[in-house]
Amino acid sequence: MEKIQIGVIIENYEECESKIRSCIFDIEGGFIGSGDECKFCIQDKLKQIKKIHAKISYEEDSFTITPIENAEIYYNGSFSKMSNSYDTMVNKGDIFKIGNINFRFVEAKNIEQNFQENKNQFEIEKYDEFDEIEIKPRGQTSVNFNEKEELQNTIKSNDYNFIEEKTGDDFLKQIAQKDSNLFEYENILISLTKIFKDLKTKQKSSKLNTDHSHLNIKELESIIENIPLIKSTKLLNMIALSMIIKELYSPIFEEMEENMFIKYLESALQNNIKEDKILFENLTIKALEKYIKEFKK
């Protein structure tokens, strides 16, 4: 049976302080960092790599990379660092940067072959699939919805009656054939499902406390206005994103140039990174508006 492995190589070895230049991860995963406990122990000349900087894992038939705490990792040429403690599915050919060191995911067999032949330089094949992807830095997304008449009319009228749900085995088979790291509707669904499973796994039990007086509507309204009901940022974000996807997405957007729904959502998320939350809040309110309409039916 073929081993499930993925290789990680350093592309600019001159920036390294340490001697190691590659590592092979299996389904057990491991850490990348400057500490001795890391499977891939590495440090750059400016000593910017933390003792435990990144985690490589294998989940649901895919390898993932996760920043540890506030560690900075820049993925596939992005100008924005990866979200803290958020798993990202990786593909062979993907690149990432930690400190001043550039890494690339490759076939593990290529690393093994280089060692067997005692080569000083790694001869790693390039990946056509990755080369064909146009990587746009997160900070450069710009969407003008006033120029898209169909979408503008949809948003103004709030008429989403044409929304269709994508379900069934055929849909899942189509997902498997696509690049799992692209910011696309199908991949977003996979990511949300994965995070939801993680939330359920880590869910804590709680006893019902009946030692209190009954609430009235005024108290409910006061709670909604003044008290955060959910502590978990992950859960709050999951609720907002899931509602936006469920209530506002429609296949009609895929017929438009550049898939405007995804561009709008991408722009809203990137604005959040810059501490501008208005666009995402407006999108959430639009989804909530449609969701609450169901109350009246």
PDB file of C-alpha atoms in Angstrom:
ATOM      1  CA  MET A   1       0.000   0.000   0.000  1.00  0.00           C
ATOM      2  CA  GLU A   2       1.371   3.391  -1.027  1.00  0.00           C
ATOM      3  CA  LYS A   3       2.322   5.673   1.836  1.00  0.00           C
ATOM      4  CA  ILE A   4       0.317   8.860   2.272  1.00  0.00           C
ATOM      5  CA  GLN A   5       2.978  11.546   2.426  1.00  0.00           C
ATOM      6  CA  ILE A   6       3.726  15.080   1.358  1.00  0.00           C
ATOM      7  CA  GLY A   7       7.098  16.787   1.096  1.00  0.00           C
ATOM      8  CA  VAL A   8       8.124  20.310   2.057  1.00  0.00           C
ATOM      9  CA  ILE A   9      11.268  21.864   0.586  1.00  0.00           C
ATOM     10  CA  ILE A  10      13.063  25.182   1.030  1.00  0.00           C
ATOM     11  CA  GLU A  11      13.454  27.152  -2.188  1.00  0.00           C
ATOM     12  CA  ASN A  12      15.839  29.869  -0.956  1.00  0.00           C
ATOM     13  CA  TYR A  13      18.279  27.856   1.105  1.00  0.00           C
ATOM     14  CA  GLU A  14      20.676  30.812   1.354  1.00  0.00           C
ATOM     15  CA  GLU A  15      18.313  32.417   3.902  1.00  0.00           C
ATOM     16  CA  CYS A  16      18.558  29.453   6.288  1.00  0.00           C
ATOM     17  CA  GLU A  17      20.622  29.358   9.425  1.00  0.00           C
ATOM     18  CA  SER A  18      20.034  25.625   9.886  1.00  0.00           C
ATOM     19  CA  LYS A  19      21.350  22.858   7.630  1.00  0.00           C
ATOM     20  CA  ILE A  20      18.154  20.933   6.945  1.00  0.00           C
ATOM     21  CA  ARG A  21      16.453  21.820   3.671  1.00  0.00           C
ATOM     22  CA  SER A  22      13.490  19.436   3.347  1.00  0.00           C
ATOM     23  CA  CYS A  23      11.063  17.302   5.310  1.00  0.00           C
ATOM     24  CA  ILE A  24       8.501  14.563   4.614  1.00  0.00           C
ATOM     25  CA  PHE A  25       5.210  14.510   6.538  1.00  0.00           C
ATOM     26  CA  ASP A  26       2.912  11.492   6.788  1.00  0.00           C
ATOM     27  CA  ILE A  27      -0.611  11.132   8.198  1.00  0.00           C
ATOM     28  CA  GLU A  28       0.761  11.724  11.713  1.00  0.00           C
ATOM     29  CA  GLY A  29       1.624  15.288  10.689  1.00  0.00           C
ATOM     30  CA  GLY A  30       4.027  17.400  12.711  1.00  0.00           C
ATOM     31  CA  PHE A  31       5.267  20.914  13.409  1.00  0.00           C
ATOM     32  CA  ILE A  32       7.468  23.387  11.541  1.00  0.00           C
ATOM     33  CA  GLY A  33       9.501  25.736  13.710  1.00  0.00           C
ATOM     34  CA  SER A  34      12.850  26.489  15.284  1.00  0.00           C
ATOM     35  CA  GLY A  35      12.341  24.308  18.348  1.00  0.00           C
ATOM     36  CA  ASP A  36      13.949  20.891  18.701  1.00  0.00           C
ATOM     37  CA  GLU A  37      10.514  19.300  19.174  1.00  0.00           C
ATOM     38  CA  CYS A  38       9.504  20.214  15.602  1.00  0.00           C
ATOM     39  CA  LYS A  39       9.614  17.605  12.851  1.00  0.00           C
ATOM     40  CA  PHE A  40      10.916  20.261  10.434  1.00  0.00           C
ATOM     41  CA  CYS A  41      13.343  22.241  12.622  1.00  0.00           C
ATOM     42  CA  ILE A  42      14.351  25.358  10.701  1.00  0.00           C
ATOM     43  CA  GLN A  43      15.467  28.934  11.359  1.00  0.00           C
ATOM     44  CA  ASP A  44      16.183  31.900   9.112  1.00  0.00           C
ATOM     45  CA  LYS A  45      19.155  34.204   9.488  1.00  0.00           C
ATOM     46  CA  LEU A  46      17.043  36.920  11.134  1.00  0.00           C
ATOM     47  CA  LYS A  47      15.636  34.424  13.661  1.00  0.00           C
ATOM     48  CA  GLN A  48      12.020  35.211  12.774  1.00  0.00           C
ATOM     49  CA  ILE A  49      10.703  31.654  13.070  1.00  0.00           C
ATOM     50  CA  LYS A  50       9.053  30.731  16.357  1.00  0.00           C
ATOM     51  CA  LYS A  51       9.841  27.538  18.262  1.00  0.00           C
ATOM     52  CA  ILE A  52       6.518  26.125  17.062  1.00  0.00           C
ATOM     53  CA  HIS A  53       5.382  28.121  14.033  1.00  0.00           C
ATOM     54  CA  ALA A  54       3.109  25.924  11.900  1.00  0.00           C
ATOM     55  CA  LYS A  55       1.331  22.597  12.126  1.00  0.00           C
ATOM     56  CA  ILE A  56       0.975  20.115   9.280  1.00  0.00           C
ATOM     57  CA  SER A  57      -1.968  17.722   9.685  1.00  0.00           C
ATOM     58  CA  TYR A  58      -3.800  15.105   7.654  1.00  0.00           C
ATOM     59  CA  GLU A  59      -7.587  15.246   7.825  1.00  0.00           C
ATOM     60  CA  GLU A  60     -10.350  13.990   5.553  1.00  0.00           C
ATOM     61  CA  ASP A  61      -7.966  12.815   2.804  1.00  0.00           C
ATOM     62  CA  SER A  62      -6.078  16.142   2.672  1.00  0.00           C
ATOM     63  CA  PHE A  63      -2.989  17.657   4.229  1.00  0.00           C
ATOM     64  CA  THR A  64      -3.489  20.991   5.960  1.00  0.00           C
ATOM     65  CA  ILE A  65      -1.287  23.771   7.336  1.00  0.00           C
ATOM     66  CA  THR A  66      -2.195  25.822  10.408  1.00  0.00           C
ATOM     67  CA  PRO A  67      -0.450  28.850  11.978  1.00  0.00           C
ATOM     68  CA  ILE A  68       0.243  28.379  15.688  1.00  0.00           C
ATOM     69  CA  GLU A  69      -1.009  31.235  17.869  1.00  0.00           C
ATOM     70  CA  ASN A  70       0.041  34.532  16.233  1.00  0.00           C
ATOM     71  CA  ALA A  71       2.657  33.033  13.910  1.00  0.00           C
ATOM     72  CA  GLU A  72       2.884  34.732  10.511  1.00  0.00           C
ATOM     73  CA  ILE A  73       2.561  32.564   7.409  1.00  0.00           C
ATOM     74  CA  TYR A  74       2.000  33.983   3.924  1.00  0.00           C
ATOM     75  CA  TYR A  75       0.388  31.484   1.565  1.00  0.00           C
ATOM     76  CA  ASN A  76       0.608  31.339  -2.245  1.00  0.00           C
ATOM     77  CA  GLY A  77       1.984  34.849  -2.580  1.00  0.00           C
ATOM     78  CA  SER A  78      -0.692  36.544  -0.470  1.00  0.00           C
ATOM     79  CA  PHE A  79       0.148  39.902   1.128  1.00  0.00           C
ATOM     80  CA  SER A  80      -2.061  39.024   4.117  1.00  0.00           C
ATOM     81  CA  LYS A  81      -0.968  36.463   6.675  1.00  0.00           C
ATOM     82  CA  MET A  82      -3.012  33.302   7.198  1.00  0.00           C
ATOM     83  CA  SER A  83      -5.774  33.478   9.794  1.00  0.00           C
ATOM     84  CA  ASN A  84      -4.696  32.493  13.281  1.00  0.00           C
ATOM     85  CA  SER A  85      -5.279  28.802  14.132  1.00  0.00           C
ATOM     86  CA  TYR A  86      -7.235  28.231  10.892  1.00  0.00           C
ATOM     87  CA  ASP A  87      -6.614  25.063   8.871  1.00  0.00           C
ATOM     88  CA  THR A  88      -5.928  25.483   5.147  1.00  0.00           C
ATOM     89  CA  MET A  89      -5.983  22.500   2.797  1.00  0.00           C
ATOM     90  CA  VAL A  90      -2.781  22.298   0.757  1.00  0.00           C
ATOM     91  CA  ASN A  91      -1.923  21.003  -2.702  1.00  0.00           C
ATOM     92  CA  LYS A  92       1.383  19.848  -4.122  1.00  0.00           C
ATOM     93  CA  GLY A  93       2.940  22.884  -5.754  1.00  0.00           C
ATOM     94  CA  ASP A  94       1.579  25.379  -3.209  1.00  0.00           C
ATOM     95  CA  ILE A  95       4.087  27.774  -1.699  1.00  0.00           C
ATOM     96  CA  PHE A  96       4.253  29.514   1.667  1.00  0.00           C
ATOM     97  CA  LYS A  97       6.621  31.880   3.446  1.00  0.00           C
ATOM     98  CA  ILE A  98       7.745  31.813   7.082  1.00  0.00           C
ATOM     99  CA  GLY A  99      10.205  34.514   8.097  1.00  0.00           C
ATOM    100  CA  ASN A 100      12.493  34.963   5.093  1.00  0.00           C
ATOM    101  CA  ILE A 101      12.236  31.355   3.980  1.00  0.00           C
ATOM    102  CA  ASN A 102      10.145  30.225   1.018  1.00  0.00           C
ATOM    103  CA  PHE A 103       8.719  26.699   1.219  1.00  0.00           C
ATOM    104  CA  ARG A 104       6.971  24.530  -1.377  1.00  0.00           C
ATOM    105  CA  PHE A 105       4.787  21.419  -0.999  1.00  0.00           C
ATOM    106  CA  VAL A 106       6.035  18.637  -3.294  1.00  0.00           C
ATOM    107  CA  GLU A 107       5.785  14.903  -3.915  1.00  0.00           C
ATOM    108  CA  ALA A 108       7.553  13.062  -1.100  1.00  0.00           C
ATOM    109  CA  LYS A 109       9.115  10.651  -3.605  1.00  0.00           C
ATOM    110  CA  ASN A 110      11.016  13.547  -5.208  1.00  0.00           C
ATOM    111  CA  ILE A 111      12.741  14.329  -1.921  1.00  0.00           C
ATOM    112  CA  GLU A 112      13.582  10.670  -1.328  1.00  0.00           C
ATOM    113  CA  GLN A 113      15.051  10.373  -4.824  1.00  0.00           C
ATOM    114  CA  ASN A 114      17.269  13.413  -4.301  1.00  0.00           C
ATOM    115  CA  PHE A 115      18.648  11.941  -1.083  1.00  0.00           C
ATOM    116  CA  GLN A 116      19.305   8.569  -2.721  1.00  0.00           C
ATOM    117  CA  GLU A 117      21.270  10.242  -5.494  1.00  0.00           C
ATOM    118  CA  ASN A 118      23.104  12.532  -3.028  1.00  0.00           C
ATOM    119  CA  LYS A 119      22.256  15.634  -5.002  1.00  0.00           C
ATOM    120  CA  ASN A 120      23.144  19.023  -3.576  1.00  0.00           C
ATOM    121  CA  GLN A 121      20.308  20.792  -5.338  1.00  0.00           C
ATOM    122  CA  PHE A 122      16.695  19.689  -5.322  1.00  0.00           C
ATOM    123  CA  GLU A 123      15.249  18.992  -8.712  1.00  0.00           C
ATOM    124  CA  ILE A 124      11.556  19.321  -7.969  1.00  0.00           C
ATOM    125  CA  GLU A 125       9.074  19.239 -10.782  1.00  0.00           C
ATOM    126  CA  LYS A 126       6.838  22.226 -11.209  1.00  0.00           C
ATOM    127  CA  TYR A 127       3.094  21.770 -11.211  1.00  0.00           C
ATOM    128  CA  ASP A 128       1.154  22.922 -14.230  1.00  0.00           C
ATOM    129  CA  GLU A 129      -2.060  23.135 -12.227  1.00  0.00           C
ATOM    130  CA  PHE A 130      -0.488  25.634  -9.850  1.00  0.00           C
ATOM    131  CA  ASP A 131       1.218  27.598 -12.619  1.00  0.00           C
ATOM    132  CA  GLU A 132      -2.114  28.152 -14.320  1.00  0.00           C
ATOM    133  CA  ILE A 133      -3.698  29.661 -11.210  1.00  0.00           C
ATOM    134  CA  GLU A 134      -3.678  33.430 -11.122  1.00  0.00           C
ATOM    135  CA  ILE A 135      -2.776  34.348  -7.569  1.00  0.00           C
ATOM    136  CA  LYS A 136      -4.137  37.748  -6.503  1.00  0.00           C
ATOM    137  CA  PRO A 137      -2.972  39.318  -3.226  1.00  0.00           C
ATOM    138  CA  ARG A 138      -5.846  39.598  -0.778  1.00  0.00           C
ATOM    139  CA  GLY A 139      -5.539  43.357  -0.491  1.00  0.00           C
ATOM    140  CA  GLN A 140      -6.134  43.952  -4.209  1.00  0.00           C
ATOM    141  CA  THR A 141      -9.695  42.699  -4.557  1.00  0.00           C
ATOM    142  CA  SER A 142     -12.013  45.411  -5.774  1.00  0.00           C
ATOM    143  CA  VAL A 143     -15.662  44.971  -6.669  1.00  0.00           C
ATOM    144  CA  ASN A 144     -17.984  47.585  -8.112  1.00  0.00           C
ATOM    145  CA  PHE A 145     -21.486  46.187  -7.930  1.00  0.00           C
ATOM    146  CA  ASN A 146     -23.026  49.284  -9.448  1.00  0.00           C
ATOM    147  CA  GLU A 147     -21.616  48.103 -12.767  1.00  0.00           C
ATOM    148  CA  LYS A 148     -23.431  44.758 -12.508  1.00  0.00           C
ATOM    149  CA  GLU A 149     -27.056  45.546 -13.337  1.00  0.00           C
ATOM    150  CA  GLU A 150     -28.399  42.030 -12.668  1.00  0.00           C
ATOM    151  CA  LEU A 151     -26.807  41.827  -9.233  1.00  0.00           C
ATOM    152  CA  GLN A 152     -27.756  45.385  -8.315  1.00  0.00           C
ATOM    153  CA  ASN A 153     -31.427  44.699  -9.115  1.00  0.00           C
ATOM    154  CA  THR A 154     -31.295  41.478  -7.102  1.00  0.00           C
ATOM    155  CA  ILE A 155     -29.846  43.205  -4.042  1.00  0.00           C
ATOM    156  CA  LYS A 156     -32.323  46.088  -4.233  1.00  0.00           C
ATOM    157  CA  SER A 157     -35.365  43.852  -4.594  1.00  0.00           C
ATOM    158  CA  ASN A 158     -34.089  41.215  -2.157  1.00  0.00           C
ATOM    159  CA  ASP A 159     -35.721  38.661  -4.436  1.00  0.00           C
ATOM    160  CA  TYR A 160     -33.844  35.406  -3.944  1.00  0.00           C
ATOM    161  CA  ASN A 161     -36.702  33.049  -4.810  1.00  0.00           C
ATOM    162  CA  PHE A 162     -34.604  31.530  -7.587  1.00  0.00           C
ATOM    163  CA  ILE A 163     -32.042  30.140  -5.125  1.00  0.00           C
ATOM    164  CA  GLU A 164     -31.324  26.456  -5.643  1.00  0.00           C
ATOM    165  CA  GLU A 165     -29.474  24.112  -3.342  1.00  0.00           C
ATOM    166  CA  LYS A 166     -26.624  21.966  -4.652  1.00  0.00           C
ATOM    167  CA  THR A 167     -26.885  18.513  -3.125  1.00  0.00           C
ATOM    168  CA  GLY A 168     -26.326  14.879  -4.065  1.00  0.00           C
ATOM    169  CA  ASP A 169     -23.440  12.594  -4.949  1.00  0.00           C
ATOM    170  CA  ASP A 170     -22.909  14.090  -8.403  1.00  0.00           C
ATOM    171  CA  PHE A 171     -22.278  17.495  -6.847  1.00  0.00           C
ATOM    172  CA  LEU A 172     -19.738  16.049  -4.398  1.00  0.00           C
ATOM    173  CA  LYS A 173     -17.911  14.252  -7.240  1.00  0.00           C
ATOM    174  CA  GLN A 174     -17.574  17.567  -9.099  1.00  0.00           C
ATOM    175  CA  ILE A 175     -16.089  19.170  -5.987  1.00  0.00           C
ATOM    176  CA  ALA A 176     -13.393  16.492  -5.763  1.00  0.00           C
ATOM    177  CA  GLN A 177     -12.148  17.312  -9.258  1.00  0.00           C
ATOM    178  CA  LYS A 178     -11.447  20.995  -8.500  1.00  0.00           C
ATOM    179  CA  ASP A 179      -8.545  22.767  -6.834  1.00  0.00           C
ATOM    180  CA  SER A 180      -9.455  22.546  -3.157  1.00  0.00           C
ATOM    181  CA  ASN A 181      -7.586  25.738  -2.239  1.00  0.00           C
ATOM    182  CA  LEU A 182      -9.384  28.174  -4.548  1.00  0.00           C
ATOM    183  CA  PHE A 183     -11.885  30.582  -2.988  1.00  0.00           C
ATOM    184  CA  GLU A 184     -14.925  29.076  -4.720  1.00  0.00           C
ATOM    185  CA  TYR A 185     -18.446  28.207  -3.614  1.00  0.00           C
ATOM    186  CA  GLU A 186     -17.900  24.441  -3.411  1.00  0.00           C
ATOM    187  CA  ASN A 187     -14.641  24.787  -1.472  1.00  0.00           C
ATOM    188  CA  ILE A 188     -16.267  27.235   0.939  1.00  0.00           C
ATOM    189  CA  LEU A 189     -18.961  24.641   1.682  1.00  0.00           C
ATOM    190  CA  ILE A 190     -16.313  21.991   2.355  1.00  0.00           C
ATOM    191  CA  SER A 191     -14.413  24.334   4.672  1.00  0.00           C
ATOM    192  CA  LEU A 192     -17.543  25.366   6.592  1.00  0.00           C
ATOM    193  CA  THR A 193     -18.565  21.722   6.996  1.00  0.00           C
ATOM    194  CA  LYS A 194     -15.110  20.821   8.258  1.00  0.00           C
ATOM    195  CA  ILE A 195     -15.100  23.666  10.806  1.00  0.00           C
ATOM    196  CA  PHE A 196     -18.613  22.751  11.936  1.00  0.00           C
ATOM    197  CA  LYS A 197     -17.511  19.160  12.606  1.00  0.00           C
ATOM    198  CA  ASP A 198     -14.603  20.527  14.640  1.00  0.00           C
ATOM    199  CA  LEU A 199     -16.970  22.739  16.662  1.00  0.00           C
ATOM    200  CA  LYS A 200     -19.217  19.772  17.411  1.00  0.00           C
ATOM    201  CA  THR A 201     -16.270  17.634  18.474  1.00  0.00           C
ATOM    202  CA  LYS A 202     -15.061  20.291  20.927  1.00  0.00           C
ATOM    203  CA  GLN A 203     -18.536  21.160  22.209  1.00  0.00           C
ATOM    204  CA  LYS A 204     -18.713  21.200  25.999  1.00  0.00           C
ATOM    205  CA  SER A 205     -21.615  19.888  28.042  1.00  0.00           C
ATOM    206  CA  SER A 206     -23.552  22.225  30.307  1.00  0.00           C
ATOM    207  CA  LYS A 207     -26.148  21.725  33.006  1.00  0.00           C
ATOM    208  CA  LEU A 208     -29.480  23.524  32.819  1.00  0.00           C
ATOM    209  CA  ASN A 209     -29.730  26.137  35.551  1.00  0.00           C
ATOM    210  CA  THR A 210     -33.345  26.720  36.607  1.00  0.00           C
ATOM    211  CA  ASP A 211     -32.497  28.942  39.576  1.00  0.00           C
ATOM    212  CA  HIS A 212     -33.576  32.238  38.025  1.00  0.00           C
ATOM    213  CA  SER A 213     -36.680  34.282  37.315  1.00  0.00           C
ATOM    214  CA  HIS A 214     -38.560  34.183  34.009  1.00  0.00           C
ATOM    215  CA  LEU A 215     -37.555  36.581  31.236  1.00  0.00           C
ATOM    216  CA  ASN A 216     -39.854  39.054  29.572  1.00  0.00           C
ATOM    217  CA  ILE A 217     -39.573  40.528  26.082  1.00  0.00           C
ATOM    218  CA  LYS A 218     -38.026  43.795  27.273  1.00  0.00           C
ATOM    219  CA  GLU A 219     -35.285  41.841  29.018  1.00  0.00           C
ATOM    220  CA  LEU A 220     -34.748  39.772  25.874  1.00  0.00           C
ATOM    221  CA  GLU A 221     -34.336  42.939  23.796  1.00  0.00           C
ATOM    222  CA  SER A 222     -31.897  44.341  26.361  1.00  0.00           C
ATOM    223  CA  ILE A 223     -29.850  41.125  26.281  1.00  0.00           C
ATOM    224  CA  ILE A 224     -29.691  41.195  22.480  1.00  0.00           C
ATOM    225  CA  GLU A 225     -28.513  44.789  22.508  1.00  0.00           C
ATOM    226  CA  ASN A 226     -25.980  44.638  25.329  1.00  0.00           C
ATOM    227  CA  ILE A 227     -24.769  41.105  26.073  1.00  0.00           C
ATOM    228  CA  PRO A 228     -22.682  38.910  23.714  1.00  0.00           C
ATOM    229  CA  LEU A 229     -24.555  35.606  23.688  1.00  0.00           C
ATOM    230  CA  ILE A 230     -21.721  33.646  22.065  1.00  0.00           C
ATOM    231  CA  LYS A 231     -18.128  33.726  23.268  1.00  0.00           C
ATOM    232  CA  SER A 232     -16.575  31.787  20.404  1.00  0.00           C
ATOM    233  CA  THR A 233     -15.409  33.923  17.456  1.00  0.00           C
ATOM    234  CA  LYS A 234     -15.295  30.777  15.317  1.00  0.00           C
ATOM    235  CA  LEU A 235     -18.931  29.962  16.067  1.00  0.00           C
ATOM    236  CA  LEU A 236     -20.088  33.540  15.440  1.00  0.00           C
ATOM    237  CA  ASN A 237     -18.262  33.661  12.107  1.00  0.00           C
ATOM    238  CA  MET A 238     -19.627  30.249  11.142  1.00  0.00           C
ATOM    239  CA  ILE A 239     -23.199  31.416  11.801  1.00  0.00           C
ATOM    240  CA  ALA A 240     -22.742  34.589   9.736  1.00  0.00           C
ATOM    241  CA  LEU A 241     -20.996  32.891   6.813  1.00  0.00           C
ATOM    242  CA  SER A 242     -23.378  29.924   6.752  1.00  0.00           C
ATOM    243  CA  MET A 243     -26.397  32.211   6.711  1.00  0.00           C
ATOM    244  CA  ILE A 244     -24.907  34.370   3.940  1.00  0.00           C
ATOM    245  CA  ILE A 245     -24.134  31.315   1.812  1.00  0.00           C
ATOM    246  CA  LYS A 246     -27.516  29.676   2.412  1.00  0.00           C
ATOM    247  CA  GLU A 247     -29.713  32.750   1.990  1.00  0.00           C
ATOM    248  CA  LEU A 248     -27.925  34.800  -0.674  1.00  0.00           C
ATOM    249  CA  TYR A 249     -26.109  32.370  -2.941  1.00  0.00           C
ATOM    250  CA  SER A 250     -27.643  31.328  -6.244  1.00  0.00           C
ATOM    251  CA  PRO A 251     -26.223  29.529  -9.304  1.00  0.00           C
ATOM    252  CA  ILE A 252     -27.227  32.598 -11.333  1.00  0.00           C
ATOM    253  CA  PHE A 253     -24.154  34.402  -9.980  1.00  0.00           C
ATOM    254  CA  GLU A 254     -21.885  31.821 -11.609  1.00  0.00           C
ATOM    255  CA  GLU A 255     -23.252  32.873 -14.988  1.00  0.00           C
ATOM    256  CA  MET A 256     -22.043  36.426 -14.407  1.00  0.00           C
ATOM    257  CA  GLU A 257     -18.553  37.630 -15.146  1.00  0.00           C
ATOM    258  CA  GLU A 258     -16.047  36.588 -12.437  1.00  0.00           C
ATOM    259  CA  ASN A 259     -18.820  35.005 -10.287  1.00  0.00           C
ATOM    260  CA  MET A 260     -19.931  38.180  -8.548  1.00  0.00           C
ATOM    261  CA  PHE A 261     -21.291  36.543  -5.387  1.00  0.00           C
ATOM    262  CA  ILE A 262     -17.870  35.071  -4.574  1.00  0.00           C
ATOM    263  CA  LYS A 263     -16.138  38.348  -5.442  1.00  0.00           C
ATOM    264  CA  TYR A 264     -18.503  40.252  -3.159  1.00  0.00           C
ATOM    265  CA  LEU A 265     -17.964  37.814  -0.273  1.00  0.00           C
ATOM    266  CA  GLU A 266     -14.203  37.818  -0.829  1.00  0.00           C
ATOM    267  CA  SER A 267     -14.116  41.609  -0.772  1.00  0.00           C
ATOM    268  CA  ALA A 268     -16.189  41.705   2.429  1.00  0.00           C
ATOM    269  CA  LEU A 269     -13.813  39.292   4.182  1.00  0.00           C
ATOM    270  CA  GLN A 270     -10.731  41.177   3.033  1.00  0.00           C
ATOM    271  CA  ASN A 271     -12.194  44.442   4.303  1.00  0.00           C
ATOM    272  CA  ASN A 272     -12.574  42.745   7.689  1.00  0.00           C
ATOM    273  CA  ILE A 273      -8.849  41.992   7.716  1.00  0.00           C
ATOM    274  CA  LYS A 274      -8.337  45.758   7.425  1.00  0.00           C
ATOM    275  CA  GLU A 275     -10.751  46.322  10.355  1.00  0.00           C
ATOM    276  CA  ASP A 276     -13.478  47.629   8.020  1.00  0.00           C
ATOM    277  CA  LYS A 277     -16.452  45.448   8.942  1.00  0.00           C
ATOM    278  CA  ILE A 278     -19.258  47.468   7.328  1.00  0.00           C
ATOM    279  CA  LEU A 279     -19.379  45.533   4.061  1.00  0.00           C
ATOM    280  CA  PHE A 280     -19.579  42.157   5.822  1.00  0.00           C
ATOM    281  CA  GLU A 281     -22.158  43.438   8.307  1.00  0.00           C
ATOM    282  CA  ASN A 282     -24.326  44.714   5.443  1.00  0.00           C
ATOM    283  CA  LEU A 283     -24.068  41.332   3.756  1.00  0.00           C
ATOM    284  CA  THR A 284     -25.046  39.594   7.005  1.00  0.00           C
ATOM    285  CA  ILE A 285     -28.034  41.928   7.490  1.00  0.00           C
ATOM    286  CA  LYS A 286     -29.179  41.183   3.942  1.00  0.00           C
ATOM    287  CA  ALA A 287     -29.009  37.450   4.676  1.00  0.00           C
ATOM    288  CA  LEU A 288     -30.741  37.911   8.042  1.00  0.00           C
ATOM    289  CA  GLU A 289     -33.472  39.935   6.358  1.00  0.00           C
ATOM    290  CA  LYS A 290     -34.264  37.054   4.036  1.00  0.00           C
ATOM    291  CA  TYR A 291     -33.969  34.508   6.848  1.00  0.00           C
ATOM    292  CA  ILE A 292     -36.410  36.399   9.099  1.00  0.00           C
ATOM    293  CA  LYS A 293     -38.940  36.679   6.281  1.00  0.00           C
ATOM    294  CA  GLU A 294     -39.454  32.943   6.740  1.00  0.00           C
ATOM    295  CA  PHE A 295     -40.927  33.689  10.185  1.00  0.00           C
ATOM    296  CA  LYS A 296     -43.982  35.222   8.576  1.00  0.00           C
ATOM    297  CA  LYS A 297     -44.805  32.233   6.378  1.00  0.00           C
TER     298      LYS A 297
END
